[in-house]
Tab-separated table of C-alpha atoms and ligand atoms in Angstrom:
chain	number	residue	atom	x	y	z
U	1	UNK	CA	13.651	6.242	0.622
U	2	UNK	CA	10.778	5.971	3.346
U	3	UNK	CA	10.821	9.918	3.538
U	4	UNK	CA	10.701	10.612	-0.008
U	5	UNK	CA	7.606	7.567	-0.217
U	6	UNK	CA	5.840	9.349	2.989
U	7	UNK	CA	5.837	12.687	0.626
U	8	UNK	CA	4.445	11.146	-2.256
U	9	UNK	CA	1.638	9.682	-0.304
U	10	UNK	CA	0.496	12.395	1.417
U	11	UNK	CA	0.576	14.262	-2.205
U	12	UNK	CA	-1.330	10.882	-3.622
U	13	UNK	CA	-3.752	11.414	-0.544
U	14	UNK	CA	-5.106	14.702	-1.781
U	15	UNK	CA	-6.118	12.788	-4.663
U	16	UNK	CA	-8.320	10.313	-3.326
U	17	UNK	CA	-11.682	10.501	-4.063
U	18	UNK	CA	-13.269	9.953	-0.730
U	19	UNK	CA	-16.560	11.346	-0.197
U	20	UNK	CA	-18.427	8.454	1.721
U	21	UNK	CA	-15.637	7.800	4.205
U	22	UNK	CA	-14.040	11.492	4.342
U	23	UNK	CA	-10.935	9.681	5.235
U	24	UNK	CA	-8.546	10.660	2.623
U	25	UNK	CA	-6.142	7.609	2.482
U	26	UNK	CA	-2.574	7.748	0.238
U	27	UNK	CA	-0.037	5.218	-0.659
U	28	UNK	CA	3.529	5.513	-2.585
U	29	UNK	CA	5.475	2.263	-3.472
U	30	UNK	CA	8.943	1.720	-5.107
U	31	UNK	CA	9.517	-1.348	-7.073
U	32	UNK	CA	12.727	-2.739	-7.196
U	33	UNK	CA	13.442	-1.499	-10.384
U	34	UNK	CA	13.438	1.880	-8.911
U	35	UNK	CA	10.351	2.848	-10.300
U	36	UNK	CA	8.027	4.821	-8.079
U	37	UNK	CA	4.039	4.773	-7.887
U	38	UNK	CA	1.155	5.728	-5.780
U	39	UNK	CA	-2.347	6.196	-5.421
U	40	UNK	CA	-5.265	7.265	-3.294
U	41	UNK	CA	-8.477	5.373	-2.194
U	42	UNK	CA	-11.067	5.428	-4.693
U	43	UNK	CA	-14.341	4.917	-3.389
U	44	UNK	CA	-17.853	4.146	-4.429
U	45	UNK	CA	-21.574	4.386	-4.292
U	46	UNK	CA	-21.664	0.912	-4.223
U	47	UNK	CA	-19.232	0.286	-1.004
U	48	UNK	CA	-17.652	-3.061	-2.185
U	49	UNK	CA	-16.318	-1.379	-5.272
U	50	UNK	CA	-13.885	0.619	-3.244
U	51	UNK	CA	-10.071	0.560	-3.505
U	52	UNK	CA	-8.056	1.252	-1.289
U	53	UNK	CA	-4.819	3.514	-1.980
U	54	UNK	CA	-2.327	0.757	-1.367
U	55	UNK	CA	-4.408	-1.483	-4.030
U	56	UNK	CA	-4.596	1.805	-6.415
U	57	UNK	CA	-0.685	2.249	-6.173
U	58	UNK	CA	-0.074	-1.197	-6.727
U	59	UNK	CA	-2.371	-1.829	-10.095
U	60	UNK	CA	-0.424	1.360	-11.277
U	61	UNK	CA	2.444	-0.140	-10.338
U	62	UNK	CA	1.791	-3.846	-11.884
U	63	UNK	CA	0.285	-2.836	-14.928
U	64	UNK	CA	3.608	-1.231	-15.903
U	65	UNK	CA	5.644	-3.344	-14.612
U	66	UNK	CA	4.859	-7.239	-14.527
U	67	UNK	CA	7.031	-9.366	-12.085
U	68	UNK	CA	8.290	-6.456	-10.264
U	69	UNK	CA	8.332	-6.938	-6.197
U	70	UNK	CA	7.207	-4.691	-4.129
U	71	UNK	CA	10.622	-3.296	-2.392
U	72	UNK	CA	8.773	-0.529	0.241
U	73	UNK	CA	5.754	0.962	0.792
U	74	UNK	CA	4.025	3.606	3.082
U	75	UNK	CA	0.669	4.488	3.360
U	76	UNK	CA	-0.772	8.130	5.346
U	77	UNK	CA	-4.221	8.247	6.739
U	78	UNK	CA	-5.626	11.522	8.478
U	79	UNK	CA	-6.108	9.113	11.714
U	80	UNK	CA	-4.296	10.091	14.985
U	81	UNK	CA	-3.210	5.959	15.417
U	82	UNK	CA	-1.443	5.481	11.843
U	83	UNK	CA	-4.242	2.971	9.781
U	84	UNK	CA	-2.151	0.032	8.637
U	85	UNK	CA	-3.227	-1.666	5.147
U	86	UNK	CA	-6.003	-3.623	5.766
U	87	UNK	CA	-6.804	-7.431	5.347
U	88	UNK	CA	-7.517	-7.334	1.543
U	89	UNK	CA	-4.651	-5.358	0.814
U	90	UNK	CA	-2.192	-7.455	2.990
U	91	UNK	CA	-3.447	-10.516	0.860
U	92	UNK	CA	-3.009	-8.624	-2.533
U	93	UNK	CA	0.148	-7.146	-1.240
U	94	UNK	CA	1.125	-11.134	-0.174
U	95	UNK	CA	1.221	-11.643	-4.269
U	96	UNK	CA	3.810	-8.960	-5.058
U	97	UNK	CA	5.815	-8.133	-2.047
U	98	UNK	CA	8.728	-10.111	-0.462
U	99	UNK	CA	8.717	-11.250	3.014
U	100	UNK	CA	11.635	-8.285	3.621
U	101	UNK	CA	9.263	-5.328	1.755
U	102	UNK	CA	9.366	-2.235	3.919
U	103	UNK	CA	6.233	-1.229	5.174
U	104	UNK	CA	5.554	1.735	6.762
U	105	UNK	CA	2.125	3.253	8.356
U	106	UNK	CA	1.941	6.800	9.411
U	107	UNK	CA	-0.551	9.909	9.933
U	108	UNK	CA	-0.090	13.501	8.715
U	109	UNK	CA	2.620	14.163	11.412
U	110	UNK	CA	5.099	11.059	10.809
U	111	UNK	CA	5.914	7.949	10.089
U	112	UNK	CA	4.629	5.695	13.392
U	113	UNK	CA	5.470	2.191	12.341
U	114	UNK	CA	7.779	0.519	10.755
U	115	UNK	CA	8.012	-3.631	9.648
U	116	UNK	CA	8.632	-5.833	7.410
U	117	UNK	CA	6.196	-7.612	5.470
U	118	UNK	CA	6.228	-10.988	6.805
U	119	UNK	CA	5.859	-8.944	10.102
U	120	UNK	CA	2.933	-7.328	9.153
U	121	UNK	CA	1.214	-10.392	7.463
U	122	UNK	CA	3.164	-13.629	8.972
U	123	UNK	CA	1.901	-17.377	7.238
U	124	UNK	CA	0.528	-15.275	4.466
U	125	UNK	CA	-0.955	-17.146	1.814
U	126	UNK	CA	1.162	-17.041	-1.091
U	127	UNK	CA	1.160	-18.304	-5.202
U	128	UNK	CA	4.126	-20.663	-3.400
U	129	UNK	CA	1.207	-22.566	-1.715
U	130	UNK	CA	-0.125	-23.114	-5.349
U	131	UNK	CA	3.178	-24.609	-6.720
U	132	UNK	CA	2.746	-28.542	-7.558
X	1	ZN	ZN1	-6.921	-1.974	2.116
């Protein structure tokens, strides 16, 4: 499945609207329903309003399907050193992936890492930590 994800988000990368950055950034996801999204950063004048494309994919992604977990992910930046998903997106990704979600980082070229999520984002805070 990582293949067929590291496709898709180069594809989603072309679609990014990055003009302040000029890093073109893509992400694909597959839910564990199967179902398949992804997305490109989508920046903006105003900096803070910026999403990045493993955010993008996963709005898509819960707006269509509530409760679904994240099952894998990749994201592809133009970067020589693969750019894994930042803090922000770690913490959103913390609310809809499992601790054994796929993720993958890579460049143009390949896939360069590889890890789980509770690998990439161990004592994450969770909606378990708001339980009563
Ligand atoms: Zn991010």
């Amino acid at each position: 499945m990582k293949n067929d994800l590291y496709k898709k988000a180069l594809d989603a990368r072309l679609k990014a609207h990055a003009p302040y950055s000029g890093h073109q950034i893509g992400a694909a996801l597959v839910l564990e329903n199967g179902q398949v999204f992804t997305g490109g950063n989508i920046e903006n004048a105003s900096y803070g309003a910026t999403v990045c494309a493993e955010r993008v994919a996963i709005w898509k992604a819960m707006s269509e399907f509530p409760g679904q977990k994240i099952k894998e992910i990749v994201v592809v930046s133009d970067a020589p050193k693969a750019w894994p998903p930042c803090g922000l997106c770690r913490q959103v990704m913390a609310e809809f992936a499992k601790a054994d979600t796929q993720v993958h980082a890579g460049n143009l070229q390949t896939l360069q890492k590889s890890m789980t999520f509770s690998e990439l984002f161990p004592d994450a805070f969770t909606p378990e930590h708001l339980d009563k």
